[in-house]
Tab-separated table of C-alpha atoms in Angstrom:
chain	number	residue	atom	x	y	z
A	1	ASP	CA	145.863	259.011	195.775
A	2	THR	CA	142.451	259.224	197.290
A	3	GLU	CA	142.172	255.604	198.060
A	4	ALA	CA	145.163	253.486	200.202
A	5	PRO	CA	147.095	249.933	198.285
A	6	ALA	CA	145.821	247.145	200.435
A	7	PRO	CA	148.936	246.661	201.809
A	8	LEU	CA	149.574	250.195	203.315
A	9	ALA	CA	145.964	249.730	205.077
A	10	ARG	CA	146.560	246.442	206.418
A	11	LEU	CA	149.721	248.361	207.958
A	12	VAL	CA	147.859	250.968	209.238
A	13	MET	CA	145.934	248.319	210.745
A	14	LYS	CA	148.488	246.432	212.645
A	15	ALA	CA	149.970	249.742	213.794
A	16	LEU	CA	146.393	250.497	215.756
A	17	ALA	CA	146.132	247.077	216.292
A	18	LYS	CA	143.550	246.755	219.884
A	19	GLN	CA	146.073	244.633	222.072
A	20	PRO	CA	149.906	245.748	222.558
A	21	ALA	CA	151.117	242.449	221.095
A	22	ASP	CA	149.721	242.696	218.191
A	23	ARG	CA	150.937	245.964	216.910
A	24	TYR	CA	155.086	246.996	215.864
A	25	GLN	CA	156.875	246.493	218.665
A	26	SER	CA	159.390	249.517	217.719
A	27	CYS	CA	159.262	252.402	215.314
A	28	ALA	CA	162.273	250.788	213.689
A	29	GLU	CA	160.235	248.105	212.612
A	30	MET	CA	157.606	249.859	211.377
A	31	MET	CA	159.852	252.025	209.466
A	32	ALA	CA	161.370	249.399	208.073
A	33	GLU	CA	158.338	248.037	206.992
A	34	LEU	CA	157.115	251.153	205.548
A	35	GLU	CA	160.418	251.657	203.657
A	36	HIS	CA	160.192	248.447	202.101
A	37	LEU	CA	156.101	248.514	201.005
A	38	GLN	CA	156.924	251.775	199.467
A	39	ARG	CA	159.884	250.244	197.209
A	40	ASP	CA	157.305	247.755	196.494
A	41	LEU	CA	154.733	250.059	195.512
A	42	GLU	CA	157.101	252.044	193.426
A	43	THR	CA	158.570	249.361	191.425
A	44	GLU	CA	154.788	247.962	190.619
A	45	THR	CA	154.146	251.537	189.574
A	46	GLN	CA	156.706	251.421	187.383
A	47	GLN	CA	155.723	248.376	185.807
A	48	TRP	CA	151.910	249.834	185.080
A	49	VAL	CA	153.904	252.524	183.740
A	50	GLU	CA	156.033	250.459	181.187
A	51	GLU	CA	152.473	247.964	180.413
A	52	CYS	CA	150.978	251.100	179.514
A	53	GLY	CA	153.398	251.879	177.154
A	54	GLN	CA	153.452	248.038	175.542
A	55	ARG	CA	149.932	247.922	175.609
A	56	LEU	CA	149.560	251.271	173.206
A	57	GLN	CA	152.200	250.020	171.005
A	58	ALA	CA	149.713	246.994	170.687
A	59	LEU	CA	147.174	249.445	169.961
A	60	GLU	CA	149.081	250.938	166.964
A	61	SER	CA	149.020	247.600	165.441
A	62	LEU	CA	145.596	246.685	166.320
A	63	GLY	CA	144.556	250.371	164.335
A	64	HIS	CA	146.736	249.501	161.183
A	65	GLN	CA	144.725	245.994	161.364
A	66	ARG	CA	141.654	247.675	161.597
A	67	ARG	CA	142.094	249.845	158.990
A	68	THR	CA	143.064	247.065	156.486
A	69	LEU	CA	140.323	244.801	157.457
A	70	ILE	CA	137.671	247.830	157.081
A	71	ALA	CA	139.246	248.577	153.687
A	72	SER	CA	139.345	244.836	152.313
A	73	LEU	CA	136.189	244.595	153.683
A	74	ASP	CA	134.494	247.668	152.074
A	75	VAL	CA	132.726	248.592	155.421
A	76	SER	CA	130.302	251.817	154.749
A	77	PRO	CA	129.933	253.804	156.267
A	78	PRO	CA	133.270	253.344	157.645
A	79	PRO	CA	133.447	253.236	161.998
A	80	PRO	CA	134.445	256.157	163.952
A	81	ASP	CA	138.212	256.562	163.869
A	82	VAL	CA	140.446	255.528	166.421
A	83	ASP	CA	143.448	257.021	166.136
A	84	ALA	CA	142.222	260.150	168.282
A	85	ALA	CA	141.573	257.942	170.794
A	86	ARG	CA	144.769	256.648	170.859
A	87	ALA	CA	146.870	259.798	170.734
A	88	ASP	CA	145.340	261.231	173.515
A	89	LEU	CA	146.222	258.168	175.322
A	90	LEU	CA	150.167	258.959	174.109
A	91	ASN	CA	150.010	262.029	174.882
A	92	ARG	CA	148.497	260.987	178.830
A	93	ARG	CA	151.385	258.970	178.775
A	94	ALA	CA	154.052	261.104	177.802
A	95	LEU	CA	152.859	263.424	180.626
A	96	LEU	CA	153.385	260.758	183.775
A	97	THR	CA	156.354	262.254	185.270
A	98	GLU	CA	158.141	260.404	188.470
A	99	PRO	CA	157.334	260.076	191.083
A	100	TYR	CA	154.111	258.658	189.393
A	101	ARG	CA	150.849	258.639	191.143
A	102	ARG	CA	149.389	255.543	191.664
A	103	ARG	CA	145.830	256.153	191.022
A	104	VAL	CA	146.751	258.145	187.869
A	105	VAL	CA	148.780	255.192	186.598
A	106	ALA	CA	146.124	252.670	187.471
A	107	ASP	CA	143.217	254.673	186.049
A	108	LEU	CA	145.396	255.339	182.447
A	109	LEU	CA	146.292	251.669	182.369
A	110	ALA	CA	142.796	250.450	182.862
A	111	GLU	CA	141.381	252.685	180.265
A	112	ILE	CA	143.997	251.905	177.803
A	113	ALA	CA	143.427	247.995	178.386
A	114	ALA	CA	139.753	248.851	177.907
A	115	ALA	CA	140.736	250.451	174.448
A	116	GLN	CA	142.802	247.142	173.649
A	117	GLN	CA	140.410	244.841	175.074
A	118	SER	CA	137.562	246.811	172.180
A	119	LEU	CA	139.605	246.986	169.589
A	120	THR	CA	140.680	243.391	169.709
A	121	ALA	CA	137.482	241.881	169.739
A	122	GLU	CA	136.992	244.337	166.973
A	123	VAL	CA	139.529	243.418	164.586
A	124	GLU	CA	138.883	239.641	165.475
A	125	THR	CA	134.886	240.060	164.079
A	126	TRP	CA	136.604	241.604	160.627
A	127	GLN	CA	139.146	238.946	160.667
A	128	ARG	CA	136.313	236.104	161.112
A	129	ALA	CA	134.231	238.003	158.245
A	130	LEU	CA	137.316	238.623	155.701
A	131	LYS	CA	137.718	235.046	156.285
A	132	SER	CA	134.314	234.002	155.129
A	133	VAL	CA	134.279	236.378	151.864
A	134	GLU	CA	137.680	234.842	151.226
A	135	GLN	CA	136.193	231.115	151.061
A	136	GLY	CA	133.207	232.453	149.203
A	137	SER	CA	135.844	234.690	146.373
A	138	ARG	CA	137.536	231.381	146.106
A	139	LEU	CA	134.829	229.248	145.497
A	140	ALA	CA	132.962	231.997	143.405
A	141	ALA	CA	136.384	231.782	141.455
A	142	ALA	CA	136.034	227.947	141.292
A	143	GLY	CA	132.941	228.504	139.059
A	144	THR	CA	130.300	227.436	142.256
A	145	PRO	CA	128.530	230.156	143.411
A	146	ARG	CA	125.846	228.123	145.068
A	147	GLU	CA	128.444	227.240	147.535
A	148	ALA	CA	130.154	230.499	147.436
A	149	ILE	CA	126.500	232.350	148.300
A	150	PRO	CA	126.408	231.134	152.148
A	151	HIS	CA	130.065	232.596	153.299
A	152	PHE	CA	129.125	235.815	151.989
A	153	GLU	CA	126.017	235.553	153.542
A	154	GLU	CA	128.021	234.619	156.755
A	155	ALA	CA	130.320	237.343	156.122
A	156	LEU	CA	127.116	239.740	156.451
A	157	ARG	CA	125.868	238.230	159.217
A	158	ILE	CA	128.872	239.004	161.132
A	159	GLU	CA	129.465	242.779	159.437
A	160	PRO	CA	125.870	243.658	157.641
A	161	VAL	CA	127.785	246.839	155.981
A	162	SER	CA	130.518	245.017	154.365
A	163	ARG	CA	129.883	246.217	150.456
A	164	ARG	CA	132.308	243.621	149.345
A	165	ALA	CA	130.286	241.145	150.789
A	166	ALA	CA	126.800	242.169	149.829
A	167	THR	CA	128.601	242.856	146.101
A	168	GLU	CA	129.432	239.447	146.185
A	169	VAL	CA	126.353	237.387	147.068
A	170	ASP	CA	124.335	239.404	144.856
A	171	ARG	CA	126.899	238.557	141.556
A	172	CYS	CA	126.704	234.766	143.039
A	173	ARG	CA	122.739	234.894	143.145
A	174	ALA	CA	122.784	236.327	139.764
A	175	ALA	CA	124.947	233.521	138.313
A	176	ALA	CA	123.279	230.861	140.532
A	177	GLU	CA	120.108	231.341	138.894
A	178	ALA	CA	121.969	231.631	135.730
A	179	GLN	CA	123.162	228.310	135.909
A	180	ARG	CA	120.054	227.148	137.293
A	181	ALA	CA	118.342	228.232	133.843
A	182	ILE	CA	120.993	226.556	132.208
A	183	ASP	CA	120.641	223.295	134.227
A	184	GLU	CA	116.821	223.267	133.582
A	185	ARG	CA	117.294	223.614	129.753
A	186	ALA	CA	120.465	220.767	129.801
A	187	ALA	CA	118.079	218.635	131.623
A	188	ALA	CA	115.439	219.318	129.082
A	189	LEU	CA	117.319	218.146	126.452
A	190	LEU	CA	118.896	215.112	128.106
A	191	GLU	CA	115.386	213.933	128.122
A	192	GLN	CA	114.485	214.440	125.019
A	193	ALA	CA	117.200	212.829	123.992
A	194	ARG	CA	116.355	209.465	126.046
A	195	LYS	CA	112.816	209.578	124.301
A	196	ALA	CA	114.384	209.775	120.755
A	197	ALA	CA	116.827	207.319	121.944
A	198	ALA	CA	114.119	204.550	122.831
A	199	ALA	CA	112.143	205.724	119.479
A	200	ARG	CA	115.627	204.351	117.920
A	201	GLN	CA	115.834	207.719	116.513
A	202	TRP	CA	119.864	207.516	117.192
A	203	GLN	CA	120.867	210.741	114.934
A	204	ALA	CA	118.393	213.169	116.672
A	205	ALA	CA	119.743	211.632	119.824
A	206	ILE	CA	122.991	212.421	119.115
A	207	VAL	CA	122.001	216.034	118.299
A	208	LEU	CA	120.327	216.519	121.616
A	209	CYS	CA	123.161	215.286	123.400
A	210	ASP	CA	125.349	217.274	121.992
A	211	ASP	CA	123.288	220.602	122.247
A	212	ALA	CA	123.160	219.498	126.217
A	213	LEU	CA	127.054	219.044	126.404
A	214	GLN	CA	127.246	222.640	124.996
A	215	LEU	CA	125.404	223.681	128.010
A	216	ASP	CA	126.754	221.266	130.443
A	217	PRO	CA	130.168	219.552	129.403
A	218	ARG	CA	130.062	217.679	132.603
A	219	ALA	CA	126.842	216.031	131.935
A	220	VAL	CA	127.803	212.343	132.127
A	221	GLU	CA	124.431	210.779	131.067
A	222	ALA	CA	124.362	212.696	127.994
A	223	LYS	CA	128.381	211.282	127.011
A	224	THR	CA	127.133	208.110	127.700
A	225	LEU	CA	123.871	208.306	125.427
A	226	LYS	CA	125.517	209.768	122.482
A	227	LEU	CA	128.493	206.924	122.506
A	228	THR	CA	125.327	204.243	122.898
A	229	ALA	CA	123.399	205.848	120.092
A	230	ALA	CA	126.402	206.152	117.731
A	231	ALA	CA	127.225	202.488	118.678
A	232	ALA	CA	123.799	202.010	117.569
A	233	ILE	CA	123.937	203.650	114.245
A	234	GLU	CA	127.089	201.775	113.656
A	235	THR	CA	125.446	198.394	114.538
A	236	GLU	CA	122.105	199.288	112.276
A	237	ALA	CA	124.445	200.412	109.573
A	238	ARG	CA	126.448	197.135	109.694
A	239	ASP	CA	123.326	195.154	109.862
A	240	LYS	CA	122.230	196.304	106.293
A	241	ARG	CA	125.413	195.837	104.568
A	242	ARG	CA	125.012	192.502	105.844
A	243	GLN	CA	121.106	192.258	104.582
A	244	CYS	CA	122.141	193.819	101.516
A	245	GLU	CA	125.259	191.610	100.750
A	246	LYS	CA	123.035	188.631	101.138
A	247	ALA	CA	120.422	189.862	99.014
A	248	LEU	CA	123.223	190.398	96.177
A	249	GLU	CA	124.187	186.355	97.048
A	250	ARG	CA	120.542	184.932	96.128
């Protein structure tokens, strides 16, 4: 290795100390510390080797998640494959043999950690995009495309090349526009029904309310106005019967 570990550098500096009292007082003392340091460094290097294996396993799991997310979001064009890079790291790990060279192991561990960090960030980003898509899909399935649109748009901000999010937002926009036209037509029919009711044209008001309810079954005002018109027709019919009965009595 080109760079000595810090503990070894401190040991050398102590051996070369300017004041004799600051140096090792015997070769045996120095050898004992060297042997102790060697064991510590070998243990640490072995731990690094084991960490390489653990991180490579984590990379495999991340790679699987990555492929699943790419498919779920229909990312197109698909991003570069990472399996080849992981295979290269695996091969380099397999080539490590004892006694391990600290610098070689440290460099490999750093590369694996960097790959893991990059892949983790990528997976987390796509998970957020997929969460937004799934939220939008639930709202769209519930018949509320307007509320679904912001979720698909958020997914596209996170991953602009998600064909699934793009397709869904286009479909929801079209559905929202169609619903807007229906709502406007239902509102116009309800306005005509109000005018008919104001003119005491109760039958016309009922017909207009029925037409509005066919377009929007949840229109509470149309339901209420229809009941009012029906009650008014019944009241007028009852009044006419009473008038006829009184006329006959005379």
